[in-house]
Short mmCIF file of C-alpha atoms in Angstrom, two decimals:
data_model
loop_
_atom_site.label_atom_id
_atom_site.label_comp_id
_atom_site.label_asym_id
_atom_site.label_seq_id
_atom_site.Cartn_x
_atom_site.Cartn_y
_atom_site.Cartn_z
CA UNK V 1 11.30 -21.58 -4.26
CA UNK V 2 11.30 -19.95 -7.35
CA UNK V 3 14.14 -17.02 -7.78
CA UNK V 4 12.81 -14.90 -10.32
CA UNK V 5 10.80 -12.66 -8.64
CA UNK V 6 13.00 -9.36 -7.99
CA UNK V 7 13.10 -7.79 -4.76
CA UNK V 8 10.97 -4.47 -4.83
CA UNK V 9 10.78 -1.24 -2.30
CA UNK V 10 7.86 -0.83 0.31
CA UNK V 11 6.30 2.24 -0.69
CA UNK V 12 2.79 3.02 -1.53
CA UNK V 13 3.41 4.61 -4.64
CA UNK V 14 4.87 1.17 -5.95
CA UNK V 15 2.47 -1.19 -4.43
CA UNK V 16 -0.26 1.23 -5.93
CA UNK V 17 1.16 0.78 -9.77
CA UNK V 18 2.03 -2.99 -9.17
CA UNK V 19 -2.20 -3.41 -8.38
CA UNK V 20 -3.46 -1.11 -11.38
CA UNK V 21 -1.01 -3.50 -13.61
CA UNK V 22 -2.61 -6.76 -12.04
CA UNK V 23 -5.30 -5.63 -13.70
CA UNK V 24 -7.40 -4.30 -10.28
CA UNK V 25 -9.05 -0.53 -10.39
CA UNK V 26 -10.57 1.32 -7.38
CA UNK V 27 -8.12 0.45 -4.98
CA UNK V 28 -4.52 2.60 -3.92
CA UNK V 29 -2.36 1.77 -0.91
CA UNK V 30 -1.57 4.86 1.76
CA UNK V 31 0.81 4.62 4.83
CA UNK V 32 -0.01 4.85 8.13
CA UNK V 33 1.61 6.51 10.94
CA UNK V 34 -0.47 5.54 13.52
CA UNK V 35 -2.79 2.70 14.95
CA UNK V 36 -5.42 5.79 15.99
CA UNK V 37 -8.83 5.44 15.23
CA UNK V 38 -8.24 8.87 13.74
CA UNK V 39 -5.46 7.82 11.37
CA UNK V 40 -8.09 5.06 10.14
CA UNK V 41 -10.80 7.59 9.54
CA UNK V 42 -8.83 9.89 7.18
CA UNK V 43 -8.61 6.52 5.04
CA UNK V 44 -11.75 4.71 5.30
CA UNK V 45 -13.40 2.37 3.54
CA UNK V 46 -10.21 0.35 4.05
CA UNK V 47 -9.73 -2.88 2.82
CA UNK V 48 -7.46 -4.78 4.75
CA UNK V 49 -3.76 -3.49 6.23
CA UNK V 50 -0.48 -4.47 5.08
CA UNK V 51 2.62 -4.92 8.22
CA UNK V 52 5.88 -5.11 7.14
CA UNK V 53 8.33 -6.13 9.83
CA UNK V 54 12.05 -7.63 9.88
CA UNK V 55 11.91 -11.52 10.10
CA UNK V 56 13.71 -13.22 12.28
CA UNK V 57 14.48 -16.75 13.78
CA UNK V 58 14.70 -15.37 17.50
CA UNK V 59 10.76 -15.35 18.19
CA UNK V 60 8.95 -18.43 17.68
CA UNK V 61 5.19 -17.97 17.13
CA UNK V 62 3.10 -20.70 18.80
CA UNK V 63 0.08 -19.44 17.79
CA UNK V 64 -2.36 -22.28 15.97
CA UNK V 65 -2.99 -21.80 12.71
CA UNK V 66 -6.41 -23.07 11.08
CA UNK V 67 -6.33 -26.42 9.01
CA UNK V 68 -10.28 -26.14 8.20
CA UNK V 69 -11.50 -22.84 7.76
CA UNK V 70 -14.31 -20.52 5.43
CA UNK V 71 -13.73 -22.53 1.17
CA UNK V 72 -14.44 -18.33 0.80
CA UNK V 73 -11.24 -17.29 2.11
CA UNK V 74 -8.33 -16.98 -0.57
CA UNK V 75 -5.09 -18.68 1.11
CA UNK V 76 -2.08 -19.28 -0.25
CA UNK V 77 1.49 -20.43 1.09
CA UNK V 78 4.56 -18.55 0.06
CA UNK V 79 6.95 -20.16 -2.88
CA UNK V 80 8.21 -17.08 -4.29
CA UNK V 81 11.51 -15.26 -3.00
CA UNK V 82 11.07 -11.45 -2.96
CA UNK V 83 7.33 -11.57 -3.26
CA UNK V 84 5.94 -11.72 0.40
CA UNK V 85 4.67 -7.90 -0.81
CA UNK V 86 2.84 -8.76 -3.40
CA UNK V 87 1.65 -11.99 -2.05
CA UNK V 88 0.68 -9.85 1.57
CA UNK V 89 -1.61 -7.70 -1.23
CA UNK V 90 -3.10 -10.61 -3.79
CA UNK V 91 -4.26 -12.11 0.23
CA UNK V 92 -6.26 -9.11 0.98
CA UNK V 93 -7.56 -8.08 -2.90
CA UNK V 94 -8.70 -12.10 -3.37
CA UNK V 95 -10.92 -11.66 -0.58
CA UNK V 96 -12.80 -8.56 -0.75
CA UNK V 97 -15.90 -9.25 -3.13
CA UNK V 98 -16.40 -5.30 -2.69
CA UNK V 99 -13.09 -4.72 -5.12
CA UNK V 100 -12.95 -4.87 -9.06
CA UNK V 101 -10.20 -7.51 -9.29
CA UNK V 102 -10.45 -7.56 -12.75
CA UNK V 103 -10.43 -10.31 -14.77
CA UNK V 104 -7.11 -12.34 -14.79
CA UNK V 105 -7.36 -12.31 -10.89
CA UNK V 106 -10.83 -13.19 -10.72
CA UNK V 107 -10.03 -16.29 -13.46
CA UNK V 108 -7.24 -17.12 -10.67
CA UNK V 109 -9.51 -17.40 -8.16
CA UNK V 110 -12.22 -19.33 -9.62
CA UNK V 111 -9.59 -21.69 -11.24
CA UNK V 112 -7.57 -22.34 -7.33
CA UNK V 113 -10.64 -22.07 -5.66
CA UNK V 114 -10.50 -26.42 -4.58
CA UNK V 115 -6.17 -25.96 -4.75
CA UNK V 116 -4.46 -26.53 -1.31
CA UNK V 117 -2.52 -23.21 -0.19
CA UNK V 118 0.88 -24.73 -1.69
CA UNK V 119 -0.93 -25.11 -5.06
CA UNK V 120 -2.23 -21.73 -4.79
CA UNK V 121 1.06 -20.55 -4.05
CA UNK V 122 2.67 -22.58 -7.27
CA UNK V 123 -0.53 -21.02 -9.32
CA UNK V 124 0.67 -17.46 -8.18
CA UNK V 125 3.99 -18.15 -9.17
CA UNK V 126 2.87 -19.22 -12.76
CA UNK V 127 0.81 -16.63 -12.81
CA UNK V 128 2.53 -14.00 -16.14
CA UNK V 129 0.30 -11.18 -15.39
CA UNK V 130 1.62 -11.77 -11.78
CA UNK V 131 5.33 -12.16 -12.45
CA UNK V 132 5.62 -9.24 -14.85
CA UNK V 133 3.34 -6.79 -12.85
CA UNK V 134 5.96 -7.48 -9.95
CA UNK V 135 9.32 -7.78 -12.17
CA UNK V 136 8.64 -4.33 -13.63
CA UNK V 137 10.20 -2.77 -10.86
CA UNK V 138 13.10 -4.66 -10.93
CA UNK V 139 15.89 -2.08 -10.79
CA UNK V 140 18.70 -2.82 -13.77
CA UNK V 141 21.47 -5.47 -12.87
CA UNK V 142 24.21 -4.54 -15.64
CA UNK V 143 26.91 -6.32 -13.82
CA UNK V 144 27.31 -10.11 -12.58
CA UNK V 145 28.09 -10.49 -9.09
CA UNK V 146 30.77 -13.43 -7.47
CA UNK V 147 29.20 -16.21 -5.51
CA UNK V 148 30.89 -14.46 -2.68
CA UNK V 149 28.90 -11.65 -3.12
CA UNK V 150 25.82 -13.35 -3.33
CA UNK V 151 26.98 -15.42 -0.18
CA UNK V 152 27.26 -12.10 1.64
CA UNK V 153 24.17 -10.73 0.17
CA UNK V 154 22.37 -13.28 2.50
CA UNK V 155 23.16 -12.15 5.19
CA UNK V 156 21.42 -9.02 4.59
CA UNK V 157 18.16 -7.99 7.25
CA UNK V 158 15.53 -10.09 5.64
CA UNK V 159 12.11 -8.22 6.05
CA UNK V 160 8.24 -9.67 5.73
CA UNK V 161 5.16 -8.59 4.79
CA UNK V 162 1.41 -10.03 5.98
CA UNK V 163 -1.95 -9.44 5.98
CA UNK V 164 -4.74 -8.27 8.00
CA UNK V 165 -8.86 -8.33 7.18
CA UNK V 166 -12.58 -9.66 7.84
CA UNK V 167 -14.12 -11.99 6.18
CA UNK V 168 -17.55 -13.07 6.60
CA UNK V 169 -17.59 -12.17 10.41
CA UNK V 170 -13.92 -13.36 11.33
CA UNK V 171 -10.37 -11.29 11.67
CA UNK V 172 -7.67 -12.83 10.47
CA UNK V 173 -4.03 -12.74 9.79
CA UNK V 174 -2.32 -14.10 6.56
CA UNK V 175 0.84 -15.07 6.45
CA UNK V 176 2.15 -17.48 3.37
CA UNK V 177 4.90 -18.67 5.61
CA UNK V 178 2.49 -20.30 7.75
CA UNK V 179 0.71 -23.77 7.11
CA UNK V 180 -2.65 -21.67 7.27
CA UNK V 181 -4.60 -19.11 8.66
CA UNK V 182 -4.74 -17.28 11.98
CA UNK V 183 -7.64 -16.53 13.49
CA UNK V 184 -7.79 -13.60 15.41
CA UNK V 185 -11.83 -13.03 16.56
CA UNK V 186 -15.27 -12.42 15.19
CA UNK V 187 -15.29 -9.21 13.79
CA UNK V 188 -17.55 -6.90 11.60
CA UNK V 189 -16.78 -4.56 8.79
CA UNK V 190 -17.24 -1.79 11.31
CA UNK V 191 -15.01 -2.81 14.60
CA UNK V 192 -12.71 -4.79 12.89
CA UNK V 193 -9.54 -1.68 12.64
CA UNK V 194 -10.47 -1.81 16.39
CA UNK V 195 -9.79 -5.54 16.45
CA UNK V 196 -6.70 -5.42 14.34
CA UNK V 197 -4.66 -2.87 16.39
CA UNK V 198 -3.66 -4.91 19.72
CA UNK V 199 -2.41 -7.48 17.35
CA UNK V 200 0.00 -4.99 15.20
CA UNK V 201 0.70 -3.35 18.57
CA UNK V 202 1.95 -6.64 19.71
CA UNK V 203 4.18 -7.49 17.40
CA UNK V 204 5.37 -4.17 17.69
CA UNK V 205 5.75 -4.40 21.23
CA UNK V 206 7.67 -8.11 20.59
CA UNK V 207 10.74 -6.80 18.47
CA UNK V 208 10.92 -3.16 19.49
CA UNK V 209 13.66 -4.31 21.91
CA UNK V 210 15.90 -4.77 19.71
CA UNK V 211 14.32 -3.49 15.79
CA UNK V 212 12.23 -0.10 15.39
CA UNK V 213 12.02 -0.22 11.42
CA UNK V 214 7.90 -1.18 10.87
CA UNK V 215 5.86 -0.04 8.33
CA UNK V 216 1.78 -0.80 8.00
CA UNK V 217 -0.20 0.42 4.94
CA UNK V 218 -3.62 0.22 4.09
CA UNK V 219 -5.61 -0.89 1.03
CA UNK V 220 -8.13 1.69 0.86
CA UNK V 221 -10.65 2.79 -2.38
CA UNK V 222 -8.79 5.00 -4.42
CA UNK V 223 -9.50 9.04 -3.25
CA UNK V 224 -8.93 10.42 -7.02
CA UNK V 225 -12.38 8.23 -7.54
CA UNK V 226 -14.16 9.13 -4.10
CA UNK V 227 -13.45 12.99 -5.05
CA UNK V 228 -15.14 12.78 -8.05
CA UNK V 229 -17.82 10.88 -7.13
CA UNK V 230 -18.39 13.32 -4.30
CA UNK V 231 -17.94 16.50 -6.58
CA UNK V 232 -20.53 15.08 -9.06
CA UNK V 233 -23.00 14.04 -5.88
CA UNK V 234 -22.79 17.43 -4.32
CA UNK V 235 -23.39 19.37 -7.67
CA UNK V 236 -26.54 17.41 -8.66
CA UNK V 237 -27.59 18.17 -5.64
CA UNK V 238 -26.77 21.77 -6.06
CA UNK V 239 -28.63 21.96 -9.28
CA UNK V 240 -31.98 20.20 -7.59
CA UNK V 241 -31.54 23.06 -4.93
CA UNK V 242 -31.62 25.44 -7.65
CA UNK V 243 -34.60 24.20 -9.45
CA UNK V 244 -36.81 24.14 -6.51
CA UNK V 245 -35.64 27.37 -5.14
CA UNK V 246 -36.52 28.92 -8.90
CA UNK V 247 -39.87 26.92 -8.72
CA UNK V 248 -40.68 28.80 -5.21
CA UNK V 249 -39.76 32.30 -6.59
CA UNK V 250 -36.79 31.97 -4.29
CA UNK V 251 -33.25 34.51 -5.18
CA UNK V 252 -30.61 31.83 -6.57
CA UNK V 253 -27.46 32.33 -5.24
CA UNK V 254 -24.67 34.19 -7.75
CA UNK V 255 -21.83 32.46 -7.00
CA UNK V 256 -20.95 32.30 -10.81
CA UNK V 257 -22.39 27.96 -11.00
CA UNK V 258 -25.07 27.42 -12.96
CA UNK V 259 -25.27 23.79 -12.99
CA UNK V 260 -27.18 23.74 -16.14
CA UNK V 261 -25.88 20.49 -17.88
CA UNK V 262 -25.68 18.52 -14.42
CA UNK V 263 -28.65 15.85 -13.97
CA UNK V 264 -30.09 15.31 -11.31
CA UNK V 265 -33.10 12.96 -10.03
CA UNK V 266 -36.09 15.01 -9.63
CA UNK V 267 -37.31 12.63 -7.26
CA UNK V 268 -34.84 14.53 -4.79
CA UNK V 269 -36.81 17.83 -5.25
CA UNK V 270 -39.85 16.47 -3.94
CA UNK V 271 -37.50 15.50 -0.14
CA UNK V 272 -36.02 18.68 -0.31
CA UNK V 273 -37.41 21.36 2.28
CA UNK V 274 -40.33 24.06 1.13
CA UNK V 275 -38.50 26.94 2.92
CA UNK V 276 -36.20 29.21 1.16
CA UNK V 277 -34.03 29.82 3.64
CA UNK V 278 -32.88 26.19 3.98
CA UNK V 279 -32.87 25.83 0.23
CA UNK V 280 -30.17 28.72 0.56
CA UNK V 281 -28.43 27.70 3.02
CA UNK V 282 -28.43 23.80 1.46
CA UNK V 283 -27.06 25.24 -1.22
CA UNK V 284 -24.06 27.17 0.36
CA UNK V 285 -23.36 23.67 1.92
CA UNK V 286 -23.27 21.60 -1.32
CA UNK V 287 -20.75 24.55 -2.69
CA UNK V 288 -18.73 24.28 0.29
CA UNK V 289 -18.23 20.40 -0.07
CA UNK V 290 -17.78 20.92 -3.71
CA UNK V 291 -15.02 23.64 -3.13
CA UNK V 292 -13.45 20.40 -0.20
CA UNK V 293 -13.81 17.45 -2.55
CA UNK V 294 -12.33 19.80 -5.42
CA UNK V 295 -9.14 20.63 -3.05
CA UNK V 296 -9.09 17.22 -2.23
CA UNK V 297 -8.93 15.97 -5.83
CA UNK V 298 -6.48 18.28 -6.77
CA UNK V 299 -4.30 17.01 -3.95
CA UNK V 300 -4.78 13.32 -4.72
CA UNK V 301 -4.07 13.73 -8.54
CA UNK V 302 -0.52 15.56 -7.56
CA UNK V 303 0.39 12.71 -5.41
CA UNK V 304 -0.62 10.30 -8.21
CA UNK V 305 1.38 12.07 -10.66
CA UNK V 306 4.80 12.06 -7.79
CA UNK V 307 4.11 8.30 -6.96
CA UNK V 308 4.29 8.52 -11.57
CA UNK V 309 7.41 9.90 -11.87
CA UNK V 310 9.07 8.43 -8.89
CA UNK V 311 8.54 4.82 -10.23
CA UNK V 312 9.80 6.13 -13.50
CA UNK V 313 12.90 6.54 -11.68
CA UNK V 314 12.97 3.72 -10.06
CA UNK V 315 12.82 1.76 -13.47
CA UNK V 316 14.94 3.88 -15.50
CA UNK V 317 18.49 2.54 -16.89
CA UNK V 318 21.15 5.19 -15.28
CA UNK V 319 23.92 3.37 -16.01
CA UNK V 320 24.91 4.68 -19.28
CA UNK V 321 24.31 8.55 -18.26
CA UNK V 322 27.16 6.96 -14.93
CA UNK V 323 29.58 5.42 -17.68
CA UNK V 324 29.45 9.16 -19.35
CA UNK V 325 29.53 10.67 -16.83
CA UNK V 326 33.21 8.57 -15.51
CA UNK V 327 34.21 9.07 -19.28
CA UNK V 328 33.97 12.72 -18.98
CA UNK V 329 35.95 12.89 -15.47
CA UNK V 330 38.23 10.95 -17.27
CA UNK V 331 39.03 12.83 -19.81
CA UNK V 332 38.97 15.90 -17.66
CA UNK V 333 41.61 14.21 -15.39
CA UNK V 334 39.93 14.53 -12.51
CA UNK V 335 38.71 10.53 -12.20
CA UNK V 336 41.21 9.40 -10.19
CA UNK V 337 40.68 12.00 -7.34
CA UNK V 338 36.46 11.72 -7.53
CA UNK V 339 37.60 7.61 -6.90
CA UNK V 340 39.45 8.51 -4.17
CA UNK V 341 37.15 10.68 -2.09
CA UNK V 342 34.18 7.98 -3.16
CA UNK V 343 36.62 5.32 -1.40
CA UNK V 344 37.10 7.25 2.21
CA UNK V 345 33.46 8.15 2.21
CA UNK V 346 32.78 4.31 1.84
CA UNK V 347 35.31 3.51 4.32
CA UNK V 348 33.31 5.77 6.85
CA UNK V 349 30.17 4.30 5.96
CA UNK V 350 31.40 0.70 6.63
CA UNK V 351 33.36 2.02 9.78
CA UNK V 352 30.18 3.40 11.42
CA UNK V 353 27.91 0.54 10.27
CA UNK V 354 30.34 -1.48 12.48
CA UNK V 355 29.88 0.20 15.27
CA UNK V 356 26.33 0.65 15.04
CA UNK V 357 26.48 -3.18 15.04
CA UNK V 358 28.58 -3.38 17.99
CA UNK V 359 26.56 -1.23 19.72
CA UNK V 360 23.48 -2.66 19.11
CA UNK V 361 25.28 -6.42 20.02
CA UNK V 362 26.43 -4.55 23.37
CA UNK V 363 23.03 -3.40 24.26
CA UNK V 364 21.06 -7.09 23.86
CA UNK V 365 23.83 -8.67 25.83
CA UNK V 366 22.85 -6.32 28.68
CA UNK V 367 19.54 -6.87 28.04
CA UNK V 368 20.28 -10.70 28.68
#
């Protein structure tokens, strides 16, 4: 496998900025806190869902995975380190013809459409666009670790990240550590959530013995877009209202809109209703949804701008501002001291990561 792919942080803030620089618009990734049917409507249309789980060699899967399946579904076996993310999110945006992949991706596509998944897998990793969208969040290394270090370093919790979505009638689950494909049922763009959530729940259900850190996020269209397609929808509408109501000799609301330089299709006057009084009250509705999509929007494009600056921090250089920082303890004389406090509260750490070890050793051998 090739090692130089950097290891990057599950959060939907990052995994939204690594698929606007792969090129792909329309699409941000949300969390989910639940597998309720009411979580899944706040985020709908969703594109597929995203499980991140700790991997492990103590549960085997059985399960059969597909040597023959759909030449339309995009699969692809895992030959990166680090990148199960971004391979978890390529599976899902490769096969949904109802997202704006942009170019380079679509030219991927086309070009490992007859590859075998390995060979889509090597294609990925030779992919620049790929790499770099991915290796911009590497955090900076400005010191070389020992091979011991490293050594130890593997032995960290090792976590993994697959897929789940429909395609052309069938649910399935994409894993690149797999030979293939998993099948999971016929589905359809309307039940498949439904379809989805016994399997998550399952492999909840199958490591929550012993490991309660999960985390599933969604693809879904991007709101900022939906809220502004809905604001513009609801005021052309608004301004056909208006029209007929003046046509009819009907009062126009003063609710300080005028709606003058909005178009609308005047087709939509003719299916709109004769009577005044549902003109008016039409109208009160369409500035009502405005005044929602408007909140909405402004809510969306705050989050956008935290998810900004937080991956601005993520990327940014701090060691020099640490080094001047040390310099001026230093010099101040109080280094020595701010080393010494920094090397009991490490102590502690390492003392009570030990016994939440021991602990958690203690409780699977009464399990057994």
């Amino acid at each position: 496998m090739s090692s130089n792919w950097c290891t990057i942080e599950s959060d939907p803030g990052v995994f939204t900025e690594l698929i606007q620089a792969m090129g792909v618009s329309g699409v941000q990734v949300e969390e989910l806190y639940s597998l309720d049917d009411e979580e899944f409507n706040v985020h709908k249309p969703i594109y597929g869902l995203i499980f991140l789980f700790k991997w492990t060699t103590e549960f085997k899967d059985t399960r059969p995975t597909l040597e023959f399946y759909d030449p339309n579904l995009f699969f692809a076996n895992q030959v990166i380190n680090n990148a199960c993310a971004t391979q978890a999110i390529l599976s899902i945006l490769l096969n949904r013809p109802d997202v704006d992949i942009g170019d380079e991706l679509r030219a991927l596509k086309t070009f490992t459409r007859e590859f075998t998944p390995e060979l889509r897998g090597l294609a990925i990793n030779n992919s620049d666009i790929i790499r770099n969208a991915h290796n911009s969040f590497a955090r900076p290394e400005p010191f070389v670790f020992s091979q011991a270090k490293e050594s130890d370093s593997e032995k960290d919790d090792v976590y993994h990240f697959i897929g789940y979505l429909p395609v052309n009638g069938v649910l399935y689950e994409l894993d690149g550590l797999k030979a293939g494909p998993i099948a999971l049922g016929e589905c359809t763009e309307d039940d498949w959530l439904q379809k989805a959530r016994p399997q998550i729940q399952q492999r909840i259900e199958r490591y929550s013995q012993s490991e309660i850190r999960f985390n599933l996020m969604a693809l879904v269209r991007n709101k900022k877009e939906q809220a502004e397609q809905q604001i513009q929808h609801y005021k052309s509408r608004r301004a056909a209202i208006r029209a007929k109501l003046m046509s009819l000799g009907g009062s126009v609301p003063t609710d300080g809109t005028q709606d003058m330089d909005v178009d609308f299709d005047p087709e939509e006057i003719a299916s709109l209703p004769n009577s005044v009084q549902e003109l008016t009250q039409a109208y009160h509705e369409c500035r009502n949804q405005i005044e929602r999509y408007e909140m909405q929007l402004r809510m969306e494009s705050d989050k956008h701008q935290r998810w900004k600056e937080e991956n601005i921090r993520r990327k940014h250089n701090y060691v020099p501002f640490l080094f001047e920082m040390l310099n001026i303890l230093a010099r101040k004389g109080q280094l020595n001291e701010a080393v010494e406090e920094a090397r009991k509260v490490a102590l502690q750490k390492q003392e009570q990561k030990a016994q939440r070890k021991a602990e958690k050793k203690q409780q699977q051998q009464q399990q057994q």
